[in-house]
mmCIF file of N, CA and C in Angstrom:
data_model
loop_
_atom_site.group_PDB
_atom_site.id
_atom_site.type_symbol
_atom_site.label_atom_id
_atom_site.label_comp_id
_atom_site.label_asym_id
_atom_site.label_seq_id
_atom_site.Cartn_x
_atom_site.Cartn_y
_atom_site.Cartn_z
ATOM 1 N N LEU X 19 60.682 -96.480 -79.516
ATOM 2 C CA LEU X 19 60.112 -96.342 -78.183
ATOM 3 C C LEU X 19 58.907 -95.410 -78.183
ATOM 4 N N ARG X 20 58.988 -94.386 -79.000
ATOM 5 C CA ARG X 20 57.916 -93.397 -79.013
ATOM 6 C C ARG X 20 56.611 -93.986 -79.543
ATOM 7 N N SER X 21 56.712 -94.820 -80.575
ATOM 8 C CA SER X 21 55.492 -95.409 -81.141
ATOM 9 C C SER X 21 54.845 -96.401 -80.163
ATOM 10 N N LEU X 22 55.649 -97.007 -79.290
ATOM 11 C CA LEU X 22 55.118 -97.927 -78.291
ATOM 12 C C LEU X 22 54.682 -97.204 -77.023
ATOM 13 N N HIS X 23 54.958 -95.904 -76.973
ATOM 14 C CA HIS X 23 54.663 -95.072 -75.804
ATOM 15 C C HIS X 23 55.420 -95.556 -74.565
ATOM 16 N N TRP X 24 56.689 -95.951 -74.792
ATOM 17 C CA TRP X 24 57.573 -96.351 -73.702
ATOM 18 C C TRP X 24 58.453 -95.163 -73.345
ATOM 19 N N LEU X 25 58.752 -95.034 -72.078
ATOM 20 C CA LEU X 25 59.636 -93.966 -71.629
ATOM 21 C C LEU X 25 61.089 -94.370 -71.839
ATOM 22 N N PRO X 26 61.960 -93.417 -72.163
ATOM 23 C CA PRO X 26 63.398 -93.712 -72.186
ATOM 24 C C PRO X 26 63.877 -94.130 -70.793
ATOM 25 N N VAL X 27 65.033 -94.766 -70.730
ATOM 26 C CA VAL X 27 65.509 -95.366 -69.487
ATOM 27 C C VAL X 27 65.602 -94.355 -68.341
ATOM 28 N N CYS X 28 66.200 -93.195 -68.578
ATOM 29 C CA CYS X 28 66.362 -92.229 -67.477
ATOM 30 C C CYS X 28 65.001 -91.725 -66.985
ATOM 31 N N GLN X 29 64.047 -91.549 -67.882
ATOM 32 C CA GLN X 29 62.711 -91.129 -67.451
ATOM 33 C C GLN X 29 61.964 -92.274 -66.781
ATOM 34 N N ARG X 30 62.247 -93.493 -67.185
ATOM 35 C CA ARG X 30 61.632 -94.659 -66.538
ATOM 36 C C ARG X 30 62.115 -94.776 -65.091
ATOM 37 N N ILE X 31 63.384 -94.475 -64.869
ATOM 38 C CA ILE X 31 63.927 -94.483 -63.504
ATOM 39 C C ILE X 31 63.223 -93.422 -62.667
ATOM 40 N N ASP X 32 63.072 -92.224 -63.226
ATOM 41 C CA ASP X 32 62.353 -91.153 -62.523
ATOM 42 C C ASP X 32 60.915 -91.570 -62.236
ATOM 43 N N PHE X 33 60.268 -92.248 -63.183
ATOM 44 C CA PHE X 33 58.899 -92.731 -63.000
ATOM 45 C C PHE X 33 58.818 -93.667 -61.805
ATOM 46 N N LYS X 34 59.751 -94.614 -61.728
ATOM 47 C CA LYS X 34 59.750 -95.585 -60.624
ATOM 48 C C LYS X 34 59.997 -94.902 -59.276
ATOM 49 N N ILE X 35 60.924 -93.947 -59.243
ATOM 50 C CA ILE X 35 61.224 -93.242 -57.996
ATOM 51 C C ILE X 35 60.015 -92.431 -57.542
ATOM 52 N N LEU X 36 59.397 -91.709 -58.468
ATOM 53 C CA LEU X 36 58.232 -90.887 -58.112
ATOM 54 C C LEU X 36 57.046 -91.746 -57.702
ATOM 55 N N LEU X 37 56.889 -92.903 -58.311
ATOM 56 C CA LEU X 37 55.834 -93.822 -57.906
ATOM 57 C C LEU X 37 56.086 -94.342 -56.495
ATOM 58 N N LEU X 38 57.345 -94.616 -56.176
ATOM 59 C CA LEU X 38 57.706 -95.054 -54.826
ATOM 60 C C LEU X 38 57.417 -93.956 -53.801
ATOM 61 N N VAL X 39 57.717 -92.713 -54.145
ATOM 62 C CA VAL X 39 57.424 -91.589 -53.251
ATOM 63 C C VAL X 39 55.918 -91.459 -53.042
ATOM 64 N N TYR X 40 55.136 -91.558 -54.122
ATOM 65 C CA TYR X 40 53.676 -91.460 -54.013
ATOM 66 C C TYR X 40 53.142 -92.552 -53.083
ATOM 67 N N LYS X 41 53.595 -93.780 -53.299
ATOM 68 C CA LYS X 41 53.132 -94.894 -52.456
ATOM 69 C C LYS X 41 53.519 -94.667 -50.998
ATOM 70 N N THR X 42 54.711 -94.170 -50.772
ATOM 71 C CA THR X 42 55.181 -93.938 -49.400
ATOM 72 C C THR X 42 54.361 -92.850 -48.725
ATOM 73 N N LEU X 43 54.082 -91.773 -49.423
ATOM 74 C CA LEU X 43 53.299 -90.684 -48.837
ATOM 75 C C LEU X 43 51.854 -91.086 -48.564
ATOM 76 N N HIS X 44 51.370 -92.115 -49.271
ATOM 77 C CA HIS X 44 49.995 -92.577 -49.073
ATOM 78 C C HIS X 44 49.915 -93.861 -48.256
ATOM 79 N N GLY X 45 51.017 -94.226 -47.592
ATOM 80 C CA GLY X 45 51.003 -95.318 -46.629
ATOM 81 C C GLY X 45 51.229 -96.715 -47.153
ATOM 82 N N SER X 46 51.556 -96.877 -48.434
ATOM 83 C CA SER X 46 51.769 -98.234 -48.929
ATOM 84 C C SER X 46 53.203 -98.476 -49.397
ATOM 85 N N GLY X 47 54.098 -97.576 -49.073
ATOM 86 C CA GLY X 47 55.506 -97.735 -49.445
ATOM 87 C C GLY X 47 56.293 -98.374 -48.330
ATOM 88 N N PRO X 48 57.538 -98.754 -48.612
ATOM 89 C CA PRO X 48 58.374 -99.376 -47.583
ATOM 90 C C PRO X 48 58.761 -98.406 -46.467
ATOM 91 N N LYS X 49 58.978 -98.949 -45.292
ATOM 92 C CA LYS X 49 59.271 -98.128 -44.114
ATOM 93 C C LYS X 49 60.597 -97.387 -44.258
ATOM 94 N N TYR X 50 61.602 -98.031 -44.851
ATOM 95 C CA TYR X 50 62.907 -97.380 -44.955
ATOM 96 C C TYR X 50 62.834 -96.123 -45.826
ATOM 97 N N VAL X 51 61.919 -96.087 -46.782
ATOM 98 C CA VAL X 51 61.765 -94.887 -47.602
ATOM 99 C C VAL X 51 61.006 -93.822 -46.820
ATOM 100 N N SER X 52 59.979 -94.241 -46.085
ATOM 101 C CA SER X 52 59.218 -93.254 -45.306
ATOM 102 C C SER X 52 60.082 -92.627 -44.213
ATOM 103 N N ASP X 53 61.097 -93.349 -43.742
ATOM 104 C CA ASP X 53 62.019 -92.773 -42.756
ATOM 105 C C ASP X 53 62.917 -91.707 -43.384
ATOM 106 N N MET X 54 63.157 -91.800 -44.684
ATOM 107 C CA MET X 54 64.030 -90.847 -45.371
ATOM 108 C C MET X 54 63.296 -89.591 -45.815
ATOM 109 N N ILE X 55 61.977 -89.674 -45.955
ATOM 110 C CA ILE X 55 61.203 -88.563 -46.501
ATOM 111 C C ILE X 55 60.717 -87.639 -45.394
ATOM 112 N N LEU X 56 60.962 -86.365 -45.575
ATOM 113 C CA LEU X 56 60.459 -85.346 -44.655
ATOM 114 C C LEU X 56 59.528 -84.427 -45.430
ATOM 115 N N GLN X 57 58.326 -84.253 -44.941
ATOM 116 C CA GLN X 57 57.420 -83.324 -45.607
ATOM 117 C C GLN X 57 57.787 -81.900 -45.211
ATOM 118 N N TYR X 58 57.730 -81.014 -46.182
ATOM 119 C CA TYR X 58 58.077 -79.613 -45.969
ATOM 120 C C TYR X 58 56.992 -78.934 -45.153
ATOM 121 N N GLU X 59 57.406 -78.374 -44.034
ATOM 122 C CA GLU X 59 56.490 -77.632 -43.170
ATOM 123 C C GLU X 59 57.116 -76.277 -42.864
ATOM 124 N N PRO X 60 56.641 -75.220 -43.505
ATOM 125 C CA PRO X 60 57.221 -73.898 -43.252
ATOM 126 C C PRO X 60 56.919 -73.427 -41.835
ATOM 127 N N SER X 61 57.771 -72.553 -41.339
ATOM 128 C CA SER X 61 57.608 -72.065 -39.966
ATOM 129 C C SER X 61 56.453 -71.078 -39.825
ATOM 130 N N ARG X 62 56.007 -70.521 -40.933
ATOM 131 C CA ARG X 62 54.860 -69.599 -40.903
ATOM 132 C C ARG X 62 53.952 -69.926 -42.085
ATOM 133 N N PRO X 63 52.726 -69.457 -42.079
ATOM 134 C CA PRO X 63 51.803 -69.778 -43.180
ATOM 135 C C PRO X 63 52.285 -69.192 -44.510
ATOM 136 N N LEU X 64 52.428 -70.075 -45.503
ATOM 137 C CA LEU X 64 52.827 -69.679 -46.848
ATOM 138 C C LEU X 64 51.886 -70.326 -47.858
ATOM 139 N N ARG X 65 51.943 -69.857 -49.093
ATOM 140 C CA ARG X 65 51.109 -70.468 -50.139
ATOM 141 C C ARG X 65 51.495 -71.920 -50.377
ATOM 142 N N SER X 66 52.754 -72.257 -50.130
ATOM 143 C CA SER X 66 53.221 -73.620 -50.375
ATOM 144 C C SER X 66 52.919 -74.562 -49.211
ATOM 145 N N SER X 67 52.209 -74.100 -48.201
ATOM 146 C CA SER X 67 51.960 -74.913 -47.014
ATOM 147 C C SER X 67 51.213 -76.203 -47.309
ATOM 148 N N GLY X 68 50.207 -76.181 -48.154
ATOM 149 C CA GLY X 68 49.417 -77.373 -48.399
ATOM 150 C C GLY X 68 49.731 -78.070 -49.702
ATOM 151 N N SER X 69 50.935 -77.890 -50.232
ATOM 152 C CA SER X 69 51.220 -78.418 -51.561
ATOM 153 C C SER X 69 51.999 -79.729 -51.564
ATOM 154 N N ALA X 70 52.127 -80.386 -50.438
ATOM 155 C CA ALA X 70 52.764 -81.711 -50.322
ATOM 156 C C ALA X 70 54.184 -81.731 -50.872
ATOM 157 N N LEU X 71 54.987 -80.743 -50.498
ATOM 158 C CA LEU X 71 56.380 -80.704 -50.920
ATOM 159 C C LEU X 71 57.242 -81.513 -49.959
ATOM 160 N N LEU X 72 58.422 -81.915 -50.410
ATOM 161 C CA LEU X 72 59.359 -82.647 -49.576
ATOM 162 C C LEU X 72 60.571 -81.769 -49.293
ATOM 163 N N SER X 73 61.227 -82.033 -48.185
ATOM 164 C CA SER X 73 62.458 -81.312 -47.876
ATOM 165 C C SER X 73 63.566 -82.309 -47.614
ATOM 166 N N VAL X 74 64.802 -81.842 -47.745
ATOM 167 C CA VAL X 74 65.972 -82.690 -47.567
ATOM 168 C C VAL X 74 66.824 -82.102 -46.455
ATOM 169 N N LEU X 75 67.369 -82.991 -45.636
ATOM 170 C CA LEU X 75 68.279 -82.539 -44.590
ATOM 171 C C LEU X 75 69.540 -81.976 -45.221
ATOM 172 N N ARG X 76 70.066 -80.930 -44.636
ATOM 173 C CA ARG X 76 71.309 -80.335 -45.124
ATOM 174 C C ARG X 76 72.488 -81.199 -44.683
ATOM 175 N N VAL X 77 73.428 -81.393 -45.596
ATOM 176 C CA VAL X 77 74.652 -82.133 -45.300
ATOM 177 C C VAL X 77 75.799 -81.152 -45.437
ATOM 178 N N ARG X 78 76.629 -81.088 -44.416
ATOM 179 C CA ARG X 78 77.686 -80.069 -44.406
ATOM 180 C C ARG X 78 79.066 -80.608 -44.743
ATOM 181 N N THR X 79 79.239 -81.927 -44.704
ATOM 182 C CA THR X 79 80.561 -82.478 -44.964
ATOM 183 C C THR X 79 80.612 -83.114 -46.347
ATOM 184 N N LYS X 80 81.818 -83.166 -46.885
ATOM 185 C CA LYS X 80 82.009 -83.784 -48.193
ATOM 186 C C LYS X 80 81.730 -85.281 -48.102
ATOM 187 N N HIS X 81 82.094 -85.885 -46.981
ATOM 188 C CA HIS X 81 81.851 -87.317 -46.771
ATOM 189 C C HIS X 81 80.349 -87.618 -46.743
ATOM 190 N N GLY X 82 79.581 -86.739 -46.135
ATOM 191 C CA GLY X 82 78.133 -86.932 -46.070
ATOM 192 C C GLY X 82 77.470 -86.844 -47.422
ATOM 193 N N LYS X 83 78.011 -86.009 -48.321
ATOM 194 C CA LYS X 83 77.422 -85.851 -49.647
ATOM 195 C C LYS X 83 77.657 -87.065 -50.539
ATOM 196 N N THR X 84 78.622 -87.907 -50.182
ATOM 197 C CA THR X 84 78.876 -89.107 -50.983
ATOM 198 C C THR X 84 78.061 -90.303 -50.501
ATOM 199 N N ALA X 85 77.345 -90.159 -49.417
ATOM 200 C CA ALA X 85 76.558 -91.267 -48.878
ATOM 201 C C ALA X 85 75.393 -91.599 -49.809
ATOM 202 N N PHE X 86 75.036 -92.883 -49.854
ATOM 203 C CA PHE X 86 73.927 -93.325 -50.696
ATOM 204 C C PHE X 86 72.635 -92.636 -50.305
ATOM 205 N N SER X 87 72.405 -92.504 -49.007
ATOM 206 C CA SER X 87 71.138 -91.924 -48.560
ATOM 207 C C SER X 87 71.000 -90.478 -49.035
ATOM 208 N N PHE X 88 72.102 -89.728 -49.098
ATOM 209 C CA PHE X 88 72.032 -88.351 -49.566
ATOM 210 C C PHE X 88 71.707 -88.297 -51.049
ATOM 211 N N SER X 89 72.348 -89.147 -51.849
ATOM 212 C CA SER X 89 72.063 -89.131 -53.290
ATOM 213 C C SER X 89 70.644 -89.612 -53.564
ATOM 214 N N ALA X 90 70.152 -90.551 -52.763
ATOM 215 C CA ALA X 90 68.768 -91.010 -52.916
ATOM 216 C C ALA X 90 67.804 -89.879 -52.565
ATOM 217 N N LEU X 91 68.100 -89.119 -51.533
ATOM 218 C CA LEU X 91 67.244 -88.009 -51.147
ATOM 219 C C LEU X 91 67.201 -86.933 -52.221
ATOM 220 N N GLU X 92 68.327 -86.691 -52.847
ATOM 221 C CA GLU X 92 68.339 -85.696 -53.919
ATOM 222 C C GLU X 92 67.456 -86.142 -55.070
ATOM 223 N N LYS X 93 67.449 -87.425 -55.364
ATOM 224 C CA LYS X 93 66.595 -87.956 -56.426
ATOM 225 C C LYS X 93 65.128 -87.863 -56.031
ATOM 226 N N LEU X 94 64.837 -87.987 -54.735
ATOM 227 C CA LEU X 94 63.462 -87.894 -54.270
ATOM 228 C C LEU X 94 62.889 -86.489 -54.452
ATOM 229 N N LEU X 95 63.743 -85.497 -54.563
ATOM 230 C CA LEU X 95 63.254 -84.130 -54.723
ATOM 231 C C LEU X 95 62.670 -83.866 -56.103
ATOM 232 N N LEU X 96 62.715 -84.866 -56.978
ATOM 233 C CA LEU X 96 61.982 -84.747 -58.240
ATOM 234 C C LEU X 96 60.503 -84.492 -57.955
ATOM 235 N N TRP X 97 60.059 -84.985 -56.810
ATOM 236 C CA TRP X 97 58.661 -84.827 -56.392
ATOM 237 C C TRP X 97 58.261 -83.362 -56.378
ATOM 238 N N ASN X 98 59.140 -82.493 -55.892
ATOM 239 C CA ASN X 98 58.822 -81.068 -55.780
ATOM 240 C C ASN X 98 58.672 -80.402 -57.145
ATOM 241 N N LYS X 99 59.208 -81.001 -58.198
ATOM 242 C CA LYS X 99 59.134 -80.415 -59.531
ATOM 243 C C LYS X 99 57.847 -80.780 -60.261
ATOM 244 N N LEU X 100 57.074 -81.682 -59.681
ATOM 245 C CA LEU X 100 55.813 -82.079 -60.312
ATOM 246 C C LEU X 100 54.756 -81.007 -60.104
ATOM 247 N N PRO X 101 53.815 -80.861 -61.056
ATOM 248 C CA PRO X 101 52.705 -79.934 -60.853
ATOM 249 C C PRO X 101 51.829 -80.381 -59.680
ATOM 250 N N GLU X 102 51.198 -79.446 -59.034
ATOM 251 C CA GLU X 102 50.403 -79.758 -57.836
ATOM 252 C C GLU X 102 49.262 -80.728 -58.120
ATOM 253 N N ASP X 103 48.595 -80.611 -59.261
ATOM 254 C CA ASP X 103 47.495 -81.529 -59.558
ATOM 255 C C ASP X 103 47.987 -82.959 -59.737
ATOM 256 N N LEU X 104 49.227 -83.124 -60.159
ATOM 257 C CA LEU X 104 49.810 -84.464 -60.270
ATOM 258 C C LEU X 104 50.159 -85.020 -58.895
ATOM 259 N N ARG X 105 50.760 -84.191 -58.041
ATOM 260 C CA ARG X 105 51.111 -84.644 -56.685
ATOM 261 C C ARG X 105 49.884 -84.993 -55.861
ATOM 262 N N SER X 106 48.755 -84.345 -56.138
ATOM 263 C CA SER X 106 47.558 -84.568 -55.330
ATOM 264 C C SER X 106 46.576 -85.547 -55.977
ATOM 265 N N ALA X 107 47.053 -86.401 -56.867
ATOM 266 C CA ALA X 107 46.182 -87.399 -57.501
ATOM 267 C C ALA X 107 45.582 -88.300 -56.426
ATOM 268 N N SER X 108 44.309 -88.623 -56.590
ATOM 269 C CA SER X 108 43.603 -89.372 -55.535
ATOM 270 C C SER X 108 43.862 -90.871 -55.571
ATOM 271 N N THR X 109 44.125 -91.434 -56.749
ATOM 272 C CA THR X 109 44.384 -92.877 -56.838
ATOM 273 C C THR X 109 45.728 -93.123 -57.499
ATOM 274 N N ILE X 110 46.254 -94.303 -57.279
ATOM 275 C CA ILE X 110 47.554 -94.643 -57.845
ATOM 276 C C ILE X 110 47.481 -94.748 -59.372
ATOM 277 N N ASN X 111 46.348 -95.220 -59.893
ATOM 278 C CA ASN X 111 46.214 -95.325 -61.346
ATOM 279 C C ASN X 111 46.169 -93.953 -62.014
ATOM 280 N N SER X 112 45.461 -93.022 -61.404
ATOM 281 C CA SER X 112 45.432 -91.673 -61.980
ATOM 282 C C SER X 112 46.810 -91.019 -61.869
ATOM 283 N N PHE X 113 47.535 -91.299 -60.776
ATOM 284 C CA PHE X 113 48.887 -90.770 -60.637
ATOM 285 C C PHE X 113 49.805 -91.322 -61.723
ATOM 286 N N LYS X 114 49.742 -92.624 -61.952
ATOM 287 C CA LYS X 114 50.588 -93.242 -62.980
ATOM 288 C C LYS X 114 50.296 -92.666 -64.360
ATOM 289 N N THR X 115 49.030 -92.533 -64.673
ATOM 290 C CA THR X 115 48.647 -92.013 -65.995
ATOM 291 C C THR X 115 49.133 -90.587 -66.183
ATOM 292 N N ARG X 116 48.888 -89.738 -65.186
ATOM 293 C CA ARG X 116 49.321 -88.336 -65.286
ATOM 294 C C ARG X 116 50.841 -88.208 -65.316
ATOM 295 N N LEU X 117 51.511 -89.042 -64.518
ATOM 296 C CA LEU X 117 52.970 -88.983 -64.445
ATOM 297 C C LEU X 117 53.599 -89.399 -65.770
ATOM 298 N N LYS X 118 53.085 -90.461 -66.357
ATOM 299 C CA LYS X 118 53.634 -90.909 -67.633
ATOM 300 C C LYS X 118 53.430 -89.844 -68.702
ATOM 301 N N THR X 119 52.264 -89.218 -68.715
ATOM 302 C CA THR X 119 52.005 -88.131 -69.659
ATOM 303 C C THR X 119 52.949 -86.962 -69.410
ATOM 304 N N PHE X 120 53.182 -86.631 -68.140
ATOM 305 C CA PHE X 120 54.075 -85.528 -67.785
ATOM 306 C C PHE X 120 55.507 -85.819 -68.232
ATOM 307 N N LEU X 121 55.985 -87.042 -68.037
ATOM 308 C CA LEU X 121 57.356 -87.384 -68.378
ATOM 309 C C LEU X 121 57.554 -87.619 -69.882
ATOM 310 N N PHE X 122 56.493 -88.013 -70.564
ATOM 311 C CA PHE X 122 56.587 -88.317 -71.989
ATOM 312 C C PHE X 122 56.642 -87.033 -72.779
#
């Protein structure tokens, strides 16, 4: 896989999820995903204010934590672990290239 520059399966899944998040944040993703994503907006000015972070709703019950939407949201938080220059890529092709390099 390495000589072909292919990502391992678990990283390929992360690649697809992060690409879906990028498309959704830039208006070309599906509506059901955009309904699940909340952009992080701090209550006061912080350094992280303009860094395009995502936030997740808190779930207080054990039943809520087993829901598909909650596990999907937790996977979406991979976005927050990306470097800022990767999250702020201007085109989808530059995002894909940088993301693959980051994950590889």
